[in-house]
């Protein structure tokens, strides 16, 4: 299958999450047998492709999408849009609805987003498909925090924000909230998408804000920043859910994030949620996060559930459904969302895999009914098979450092009867919680 990608003309002037999403799909879809071609305006060759995937619903996008449909190309649209009845007046609503009508499928980043779009635009729910966002596996490899601190001369504790600087990302509210944390710096990484707004942020954060500009997405310094920060904060006016927040969580950072959007569907109780309109709420959220341990259960959940490999599998399934009538394969979620019990934990309903660095992993396990689990690292059994019952039991194992790999693949081989709690739609087999990690000493 050959798929043509396009977006709005100015997108890569100040690339953000939507552009990273596009590029990651381009990298990972070929592993699913999908050839991805970026539109060449001088040699588009539209009809040599099986399908067009358009990323954006910026004003004017509808005209290109209408052309694609007029020449018979199946159309998929990724709007990356959180719109409500209350805020619909801020958007070219009728134009976006026309674009959705033209599309054979609209891709949302969560079930919440798809439900909302179908409801607000009064369209059939089956027009929308969920493909969860992902994290590149480079963010599963721990990078020394000293690398970032040394490069930029950052000392002491700091709050990190990685996002384009613009009103939706709410860096102004974050800078104002930091006045209640005078002993900490606020480090901003990203493009100035709105220079006038960025100037306001710098004035409000005078003496505390350190603006570093953008860093390449694959930069070691970016990963080191995630490792070095006390808190990663993204108190945007909305998020679906914010790729940088997923990357920070995969890197093991404490997360403070907006309650607006689909963030809870991704992070469960593994993040602190704040009202983006309240400076006091943002400041209190930072205080709360600093008082809590880093939620490594959320990190494990993110690394298992939200990978670009899984995302590309789901997206390729949508493509095949539209092009050749193949059945769309819905992937099991791996872990259910992180929830709170005696500690933060997540249910696994079947075998799953995630990447982890060398060091010692410790955790508690629990099953509603009897379960057997074996932990395998890089294809070799390191713990188990263990018989797990309905009492929480503590376990640990060491992931040995290897010079030929940066991260190691951990697999849970679970044999259990899935059990449902009355009134709970989830499938529950094995629960893992209170995950701890002690990195291996540097060689």
Short mmCIF file of C-alpha atoms in Angstrom, two decimals:
data_model
loop_
_atom_site.label_atom_id
_atom_site.label_comp_id
_atom_site.label_asym_id
_atom_site.label_seq_id
_atom_site.Cartn_x
_atom_site.Cartn_y
_atom_site.Cartn_z
CA UNK A 1 0.00 0.00 0.00
CA UNK A 2 1.22 3.50 -0.87
CA UNK A 3 -0.07 6.46 1.19
CA UNK A 4 0.43 10.17 0.49
CA UNK A 5 0.95 12.48 3.52
CA UNK A 6 0.22 16.21 3.52
CA UNK A 7 -0.41 19.00 6.02
CA UNK A 8 -0.94 22.76 5.98
CA UNK A 9 1.86 24.77 4.32
CA UNK A 10 3.31 26.48 7.42
CA UNK A 11 3.30 23.44 9.69
CA UNK A 12 7.02 22.79 9.75
CA UNK A 13 7.97 26.44 10.31
CA UNK A 14 7.45 25.82 14.04
CA UNK A 15 6.87 22.05 14.27
CA UNK A 16 4.98 20.70 17.23
CA UNK A 17 3.27 17.50 18.31
CA UNK A 18 1.21 17.10 15.14
CA UNK A 19 4.30 17.33 12.98
CA UNK A 20 6.21 14.87 15.17
CA UNK A 21 3.24 12.52 14.88
CA UNK A 22 3.36 12.76 11.08
CA UNK A 23 7.10 12.03 10.97
CA UNK A 24 6.87 9.12 13.40
CA UNK A 25 4.10 7.51 11.32
CA UNK A 26 6.33 7.98 8.28
CA UNK A 27 9.13 6.12 10.09
CA UNK A 28 7.10 3.24 11.50
CA UNK A 29 4.36 2.53 8.92
CA UNK A 30 6.78 0.82 6.48
CA UNK A 31 7.17 -1.91 9.12
CA UNK A 32 3.45 -2.58 8.53
CA UNK A 33 3.90 -2.79 4.75
CA UNK A 34 2.77 0.80 4.15
CA UNK A 35 4.94 3.03 1.95
CA UNK A 36 4.64 6.68 3.00
CA UNK A 37 5.32 9.52 0.56
CA UNK A 38 5.46 13.19 1.59
CA UNK A 39 3.66 15.41 -0.92
CA UNK A 40 5.99 17.05 -3.44
CA UNK A 41 4.13 20.11 -4.72
CA UNK A 42 6.19 20.09 -7.94
CA UNK A 43 5.60 16.40 -8.64
CA UNK A 44 2.56 15.25 -6.64
CA UNK A 45 1.61 12.12 -8.61
CA UNK A 46 -1.66 11.90 -6.68
CA UNK A 47 -3.09 8.94 -8.58
CA UNK A 48 -0.08 6.71 -7.93
CA UNK A 49 -1.16 6.46 -4.30
CA UNK A 50 -3.85 4.33 -2.65
CA UNK A 51 -4.91 6.88 -0.04
CA UNK A 52 -4.28 10.44 1.19
CA UNK A 53 -3.71 11.17 4.88
CA UNK A 54 -4.06 14.87 5.72
CA UNK A 55 -2.78 16.15 9.08
CA UNK A 56 -4.61 19.29 10.26
CA UNK A 57 -7.91 21.11 10.15
CA UNK A 58 -6.39 24.58 9.85
CA UNK A 59 -8.50 27.03 7.87
CA UNK A 60 -8.12 26.34 4.16
CA UNK A 61 -7.40 22.62 4.57
CA UNK A 62 -10.85 21.74 3.28
CA UNK A 63 -9.96 22.87 -0.26
CA UNK A 64 -7.09 20.41 -0.63
CA UNK A 65 -9.19 17.62 0.90
CA UNK A 66 -12.02 18.39 -1.51
CA UNK A 67 -9.61 18.12 -4.45
CA UNK A 68 -8.34 14.73 -3.21
CA UNK A 69 -11.88 13.38 -3.04
CA UNK A 70 -12.74 14.82 -6.46
CA UNK A 71 -10.04 12.67 -8.09
CA UNK A 72 -11.16 9.55 -6.20
CA UNK A 73 -8.54 9.25 -3.44
CA UNK A 74 -9.75 7.78 -0.13
CA UNK A 75 -9.17 10.44 2.54
CA UNK A 76 -8.05 10.12 6.16
CA UNK A 77 -7.85 13.25 8.34
CA UNK A 78 -5.95 13.69 11.62
CA UNK A 79 -7.29 16.98 13.07
CA UNK A 80 -5.58 16.83 16.50
CA UNK A 81 -8.53 18.85 17.70
CA UNK A 82 -10.31 19.23 21.04
CA UNK A 83 -13.46 21.24 20.42
CA UNK A 84 -16.50 21.68 22.65
CA UNK A 85 -19.88 23.36 22.34
CA UNK A 86 -18.49 26.15 24.51
CA UNK A 87 -15.36 26.89 22.43
CA UNK A 88 -16.57 26.02 18.92
CA UNK A 89 -16.82 29.71 18.06
CA UNK A 90 -13.01 29.97 18.13
CA UNK A 91 -12.71 27.62 15.15
CA UNK A 92 -13.90 27.68 11.50
CA UNK A 93 -16.57 25.20 12.56
CA UNK A 94 -18.50 24.81 9.30
CA UNK A 95 -15.28 24.42 7.32
CA UNK A 96 -13.99 21.72 9.66
CA UNK A 97 -17.31 19.89 9.51
CA UNK A 98 -17.16 19.92 5.70
CA UNK A 99 -13.65 18.48 5.89
CA UNK A 100 -14.90 15.70 8.18
CA UNK A 101 -17.82 14.99 5.84
CA UNK A 102 -15.37 14.61 2.96
CA UNK A 103 -13.12 12.26 4.97
CA UNK A 104 -13.60 8.53 4.79
CA UNK A 105 -12.20 8.37 8.33
CA UNK A 106 -11.19 10.91 10.97
CA UNK A 107 -8.42 9.80 13.35
CA UNK A 108 -8.66 10.85 16.98
CA UNK A 109 -5.93 10.43 19.59
CA UNK A 110 -8.32 8.98 22.18
CA UNK A 111 -11.80 7.54 22.57
CA UNK A 112 -12.72 10.73 24.45
CA UNK A 113 -11.66 12.85 21.47
CA UNK A 114 -13.58 10.69 18.98
CA UNK A 115 -16.71 10.72 21.16
CA UNK A 116 -16.51 14.50 21.52
CA UNK A 117 -15.95 15.18 17.81
CA UNK A 118 -18.85 12.95 16.83
CA UNK A 119 -21.13 14.67 19.33
CA UNK A 120 -20.13 18.30 18.65
CA UNK A 121 -20.18 17.91 14.85
CA UNK A 122 -23.32 15.72 14.97
CA UNK A 123 -21.76 12.97 12.90
CA UNK A 124 -21.86 9.15 13.09
CA UNK A 125 -19.44 7.78 15.68
CA UNK A 126 -18.14 5.17 13.22
CA UNK A 127 -16.71 8.01 11.09
CA UNK A 128 -14.01 8.32 13.82
CA UNK A 129 -11.26 5.86 14.79
CA UNK A 130 -8.94 6.05 17.79
CA UNK A 131 -5.22 5.69 17.20
CA UNK A 132 -3.33 6.44 20.40
CA UNK A 133 -0.23 8.60 20.23
CA UNK A 134 3.16 7.05 20.80
CA UNK A 135 6.62 7.54 22.23
CA UNK A 136 9.81 6.77 20.37
CA UNK A 137 11.81 4.07 22.16
CA UNK A 138 14.75 6.46 22.52
CA UNK A 139 12.85 8.01 25.45
CA UNK A 140 13.02 4.66 27.29
CA UNK A 141 16.80 4.96 27.49
CA UNK A 142 17.87 6.89 30.55
CA UNK A 143 20.30 9.73 29.79
CA UNK A 144 22.50 11.26 32.49
CA UNK A 145 20.84 14.46 33.87
CA UNK A 146 24.30 16.03 34.18
CA UNK A 147 24.55 16.26 30.38
CA UNK A 148 21.72 18.81 30.18
CA UNK A 149 22.76 20.72 33.30
CA UNK A 150 26.35 20.99 32.12
CA UNK A 151 25.46 22.10 28.59
CA UNK A 152 23.22 24.97 29.73
CA UNK A 153 24.64 25.75 33.18
CA UNK A 154 21.41 24.87 34.99
CA UNK A 155 21.85 24.36 38.73
CA UNK A 156 19.29 23.49 41.37
CA UNK A 157 15.74 22.18 40.96
CA UNK A 158 13.70 23.25 37.96
CA UNK A 159 10.31 22.75 36.31
CA UNK A 160 10.47 21.82 32.63
CA UNK A 161 8.04 22.75 29.86
CA UNK A 162 8.60 21.44 26.32
CA UNK A 163 6.16 23.00 23.86
CA UNK A 164 5.84 25.70 21.28
CA UNK A 165 5.36 29.02 23.10
CA UNK A 166 1.79 30.12 22.37
CA UNK A 167 -1.37 30.88 24.37
CA UNK A 168 -2.77 27.34 24.10
CA UNK A 169 0.29 25.94 25.87
CA UNK A 170 -0.24 28.45 28.71
CA UNK A 171 3.39 29.18 29.55
CA UNK A 172 2.24 32.57 30.90
CA UNK A 173 0.07 30.92 33.55
CA UNK A 174 2.94 28.56 34.36
CA UNK A 175 5.42 31.42 34.71
CA UNK A 176 3.02 33.24 37.04
CA UNK A 177 2.53 30.05 39.09
CA UNK A 178 6.29 29.71 39.50
CA UNK A 179 6.30 32.89 41.62
CA UNK A 180 4.97 30.62 44.39
CA UNK A 181 8.11 28.50 43.95
CA UNK A 182 10.82 31.16 44.11
CA UNK A 183 13.61 28.65 44.71
CA UNK A 184 13.08 26.93 41.36
CA UNK A 185 13.74 27.81 37.74
CA UNK A 186 11.29 27.32 34.89
CA UNK A 187 13.05 25.94 31.81
CA UNK A 188 11.24 26.39 28.49
CA UNK A 189 12.16 24.42 25.37
CA UNK A 190 10.36 25.04 22.08
CA UNK A 191 9.76 27.41 19.20
CA UNK A 192 8.27 30.88 19.71
CA UNK A 193 5.10 30.27 17.71
CA UNK A 194 3.67 33.56 19.03
CA UNK A 195 6.55 36.03 19.60
CA UNK A 196 4.37 38.66 21.31
CA UNK A 197 3.03 36.08 23.73
CA UNK A 198 6.55 34.75 24.32
CA UNK A 199 7.66 38.26 25.29
CA UNK A 200 4.86 38.39 27.89
CA UNK A 201 6.05 35.09 29.32
CA UNK A 202 9.63 36.34 29.67
CA UNK A 203 8.48 39.49 31.47
CA UNK A 204 6.21 37.53 33.83
CA UNK A 205 8.97 35.03 34.57
CA UNK A 206 11.84 37.49 34.88
CA UNK A 207 14.55 36.01 37.09
CA UNK A 208 13.10 32.51 36.93
CA UNK A 209 12.48 31.65 33.28
CA UNK A 210 15.32 30.12 31.27
CA UNK A 211 14.39 29.93 27.58
CA UNK A 212 16.58 27.57 25.54
CA UNK A 213 14.80 27.64 22.20
CA UNK A 214 13.95 24.40 20.38
CA UNK A 215 15.96 21.19 20.65
CA UNK A 216 15.92 18.42 18.02
CA UNK A 217 13.40 15.74 18.87
CA UNK A 218 16.10 13.04 18.89
CA UNK A 219 18.53 15.14 20.94
CA UNK A 220 20.31 13.54 23.89
CA UNK A 221 19.97 16.91 25.61
CA UNK A 222 16.16 16.71 25.45
CA UNK A 223 16.15 13.27 27.07
CA UNK A 224 18.65 14.49 29.66
CA UNK A 225 16.34 17.43 30.43
CA UNK A 226 13.44 15.05 31.11
CA UNK A 227 15.70 13.10 33.48
CA UNK A 228 17.00 16.22 35.23
CA UNK A 229 13.76 18.09 35.95
CA UNK A 230 11.94 17.92 39.25
CA UNK A 231 8.60 18.23 37.46
CA UNK A 232 7.48 18.31 33.84
CA UNK A 233 4.56 20.76 33.58
CA UNK A 234 2.16 21.19 30.67
CA UNK A 235 -0.85 23.18 31.99
CA UNK A 236 -2.25 23.90 28.52
CA UNK A 237 -5.77 25.09 27.86
CA UNK A 238 -6.24 21.60 26.39
CA UNK A 239 -4.17 18.58 25.35
CA UNK A 240 -4.79 15.44 23.30
CA UNK A 241 -2.67 14.51 25.35
CA UNK A 242 0.65 16.26 24.59
CA UNK A 243 3.47 14.22 23.05
CA UNK A 244 6.09 15.87 25.23
CA UNK A 245 4.19 14.79 28.34
CA UNK A 246 4.16 11.19 27.10
CA UNK A 247 7.90 11.40 26.41
CA UNK A 248 8.55 12.87 29.85
CA UNK A 249 6.48 10.13 31.50
CA UNK A 250 8.33 7.44 29.53
CA UNK A 251 11.56 9.04 30.77
CA UNK A 252 10.42 8.75 34.39
CA UNK A 253 9.54 12.38 35.14
CA UNK A 254 6.82 13.59 37.49
CA UNK A 255 3.96 14.97 35.39
CA UNK A 256 1.75 18.01 36.02
CA UNK A 257 -0.72 18.42 33.19
CA UNK A 258 -3.97 20.10 32.27
CA UNK A 259 -7.24 18.46 33.19
CA UNK A 260 -8.70 19.70 29.88
CA UNK A 261 -8.70 17.26 26.98
CA UNK A 262 -7.96 13.54 26.90
CA UNK A 263 -5.07 13.52 29.38
CA UNK A 264 -6.78 11.27 31.95
CA UNK A 265 -7.39 8.58 29.33
CA UNK A 266 -3.62 8.30 28.90
CA UNK A 267 -2.14 8.91 32.34
CA UNK A 268 -4.79 7.71 34.80
CA UNK A 269 -3.57 8.58 38.31
CA UNK A 270 0.01 8.69 37.06
CA UNK A 271 -0.09 12.49 36.72
CA UNK A 272 -1.24 15.53 38.70
CA UNK A 273 -4.08 17.35 36.91
CA UNK A 274 -4.59 21.11 37.14
CA UNK A 275 -7.08 23.75 36.05
CA UNK A 276 -5.20 25.73 33.38
CA UNK A 277 -7.22 28.88 34.17
CA UNK A 278 -6.03 28.96 37.79
CA UNK A 279 -2.48 30.11 38.59
CA UNK A 280 -2.95 28.90 42.18
CA UNK A 281 -4.04 25.45 40.96
CA UNK A 282 -0.96 25.16 38.75
CA UNK A 283 1.30 26.18 41.65
CA UNK A 284 -0.42 23.70 43.97
CA UNK A 285 -0.08 20.94 41.37
CA UNK A 286 3.67 21.50 41.19
CA UNK A 287 3.86 21.31 45.01
CA UNK A 288 1.84 18.09 45.04
CA UNK A 289 4.00 16.46 42.36
CA UNK A 290 7.22 17.33 44.18
CA UNK A 291 5.94 15.68 47.35
CA UNK A 292 5.18 12.41 45.57
CA UNK A 293 7.52 9.69 44.40
CA UNK A 294 8.09 9.40 40.68
CA UNK A 295 5.31 7.10 39.43
CA UNK A 296 7.30 4.39 37.69
CA UNK A 297 4.09 2.41 37.26
CA UNK A 298 2.91 5.18 34.93
CA UNK A 299 6.27 5.03 33.16
CA UNK A 300 5.88 1.28 32.62
CA UNK A 301 2.29 1.79 31.46
CA UNK A 302 3.38 4.45 28.94
CA UNK A 303 6.23 2.35 27.54
CA UNK A 304 3.96 -0.68 27.08
CA UNK A 305 0.85 1.04 25.72
CA UNK A 306 2.00 4.08 23.80
CA UNK A 307 4.61 3.20 21.21
CA UNK A 308 4.75 4.30 17.59
CA UNK A 309 4.98 0.64 16.64
CA UNK A 310 1.56 0.00 18.19
CA UNK A 311 0.19 3.25 16.76
CA UNK A 312 1.34 2.36 13.25
CA UNK A 313 -0.27 -1.09 13.53
CA UNK A 314 -3.59 0.50 14.42
CA UNK A 315 -3.33 3.14 11.70
CA UNK A 316 -2.38 0.58 9.05
CA UNK A 317 -5.50 -1.34 10.05
CA UNK A 318 -7.63 1.73 9.31
CA UNK A 319 -5.94 2.16 5.93
CA UNK A 320 -6.57 -1.46 4.95
CA UNK A 321 -10.19 -1.24 6.04
CA UNK A 322 -10.72 1.72 3.68
CA UNK A 323 -8.64 0.53 0.72
CA UNK A 324 -9.20 -3.20 0.50
CA UNK A 325 -12.04 -3.86 2.93
CA UNK A 326 -9.85 -5.60 5.46
CA UNK A 327 -11.06 -5.85 9.03
CA UNK A 328 -9.64 -3.13 11.26
CA UNK A 329 -7.56 -4.77 14.00
CA UNK A 330 -8.15 -3.21 17.40
CA UNK A 331 -5.12 -3.75 19.61
CA UNK A 332 -5.53 -4.75 23.22
CA UNK A 333 -4.45 -1.88 25.48
CA UNK A 334 -1.70 -3.83 27.25
CA UNK A 335 -2.20 -2.15 30.61
CA UNK A 336 -5.50 -0.65 31.70
CA UNK A 337 -5.14 2.98 32.87
CA UNK A 338 -3.15 3.50 36.05
CA UNK A 339 -5.42 3.65 39.08
CA UNK A 340 -5.08 4.23 42.82
CA UNK A 341 -5.41 1.46 45.40
CA UNK A 342 -2.93 0.83 48.17
CA UNK A 343 -0.56 2.46 45.65
CA UNK A 344 -0.60 3.31 41.96
CA UNK A 345 -1.10 0.15 39.92
CA UNK A 346 -2.34 -1.06 36.54
CA UNK A 347 -4.05 -4.22 35.31
CA UNK A 348 -2.63 -6.27 32.46
CA UNK A 349 -5.03 -8.49 30.58
CA UNK A 350 -2.46 -10.39 28.52
CA UNK A 351 1.15 -10.67 27.45
CA UNK A 352 2.88 -7.35 26.95
CA UNK A 353 6.29 -5.84 26.21
CA UNK A 354 8.10 -2.62 27.06
CA UNK A 355 11.62 -1.22 26.91
CA UNK A 356 13.68 -0.54 30.02
CA UNK A 357 17.20 0.50 30.92
CA UNK A 358 19.73 -1.65 32.80
CA UNK A 359 19.25 -1.76 36.56
CA UNK A 360 17.02 -3.28 39.22
CA UNK A 361 13.24 -3.36 38.78
CA UNK A 362 11.09 -3.95 41.85
CA UNK A 363 7.30 -4.20 41.98
CA UNK A 364 4.26 -5.78 43.61
CA UNK A 365 1.94 -8.25 41.85
CA UNK A 366 -1.65 -9.25 42.51
CA UNK A 367 -4.34 -11.29 40.73
CA UNK A 368 -8.08 -11.53 41.26
CA UNK A 369 -7.84 -15.21 40.41
CA UNK A 370 -4.72 -17.33 40.30
CA UNK A 371 -2.25 -16.19 37.65
CA UNK A 372 1.14 -17.29 36.37
CA UNK A 373 3.65 -14.73 35.13
CA UNK A 374 7.18 -14.98 33.81
CA UNK A 375 9.50 -12.01 33.20
CA UNK A 376 11.72 -12.27 30.14
CA UNK A 377 14.49 -9.79 29.24
CA UNK A 378 15.89 -9.79 25.71
CA UNK A 379 14.45 -13.28 25.18
CA UNK A 380 15.90 -14.79 28.38
CA UNK A 381 13.81 -15.69 31.43
CA UNK A 382 14.94 -13.71 34.49
CA UNK A 383 12.08 -14.31 36.97
CA UNK A 384 9.44 -16.99 37.26
CA UNK A 385 7.17 -18.52 36.31
CA UNK A 386 5.55 -17.08 39.45
CA UNK A 387 2.22 -18.14 40.88
CA UNK A 388 0.37 -14.97 41.85
CA UNK A 389 -2.65 -14.92 44.13
CA UNK A 390 -5.01 -12.33 45.54
CA UNK A 391 -2.50 -10.90 48.03
CA UNK A 392 0.04 -8.34 46.89
CA UNK A 393 3.49 -9.94 46.68
CA UNK A 394 6.84 -8.17 46.27
CA UNK A 395 9.35 -9.17 43.57
CA UNK A 396 12.49 -7.83 41.92
CA UNK A 397 15.04 -8.68 39.26
CA UNK A 398 18.12 -7.15 37.69
CA UNK A 399 18.42 -6.16 34.04
CA UNK A 400 22.10 -6.66 33.26
CA UNK A 401 23.87 -3.97 31.27
CA UNK A 402 24.90 -4.89 27.73
CA UNK A 403 27.24 -2.76 25.67
CA UNK A 404 25.51 -3.58 22.36
CA UNK A 405 22.06 -2.21 23.30
CA UNK A 406 20.80 1.03 24.83
CA UNK A 407 17.57 -0.42 26.21
CA UNK A 408 16.34 -3.93 26.91
CA UNK A 409 13.00 -5.48 25.98
CA UNK A 410 11.08 -6.73 28.99
CA UNK A 411 8.22 -9.13 28.35
CA UNK A 412 5.52 -10.31 30.75
CA UNK A 413 4.20 -13.74 29.81
CA UNK A 414 0.90 -13.95 31.61
CA UNK A 415 -1.30 -17.00 31.95
CA UNK A 416 -4.48 -16.12 33.77
CA UNK A 417 -8.21 -16.25 33.56
CA UNK A 418 -9.41 -12.71 32.88
CA UNK A 419 -11.93 -11.67 35.48
CA UNK A 420 -14.42 -8.85 35.41
CA UNK A 421 -15.66 -6.97 38.45
CA UNK A 422 -19.45 -6.51 38.21
CA UNK A 423 -20.18 -3.28 36.39
CA UNK A 424 -16.56 -2.88 35.23
CA UNK A 425 -16.09 -3.30 31.45
CA UNK A 426 -12.34 -3.90 31.69
CA UNK A 427 -10.68 -7.30 31.50
CA UNK A 428 -8.56 -7.90 34.60
CA UNK A 429 -5.94 -10.61 35.00
CA UNK A 430 -2.71 -9.45 36.68
CA UNK A 431 -2.04 -6.17 38.49
CA UNK A 432 1.39 -4.59 38.84
CA UNK A 433 2.09 -1.67 41.10
CA UNK A 434 4.52 0.29 43.22
CA UNK A 435 7.17 -0.09 40.56
CA UNK A 436 10.62 0.99 41.62
CA UNK A 437 13.81 1.27 39.62
CA UNK A 438 17.45 1.62 40.56
CA UNK A 439 19.55 2.37 37.46
CA UNK A 440 22.71 0.37 36.88
CA UNK A 441 25.90 2.22 37.70
CA UNK A 442 27.66 3.73 34.69
CA UNK A 443 30.42 1.52 33.29
#
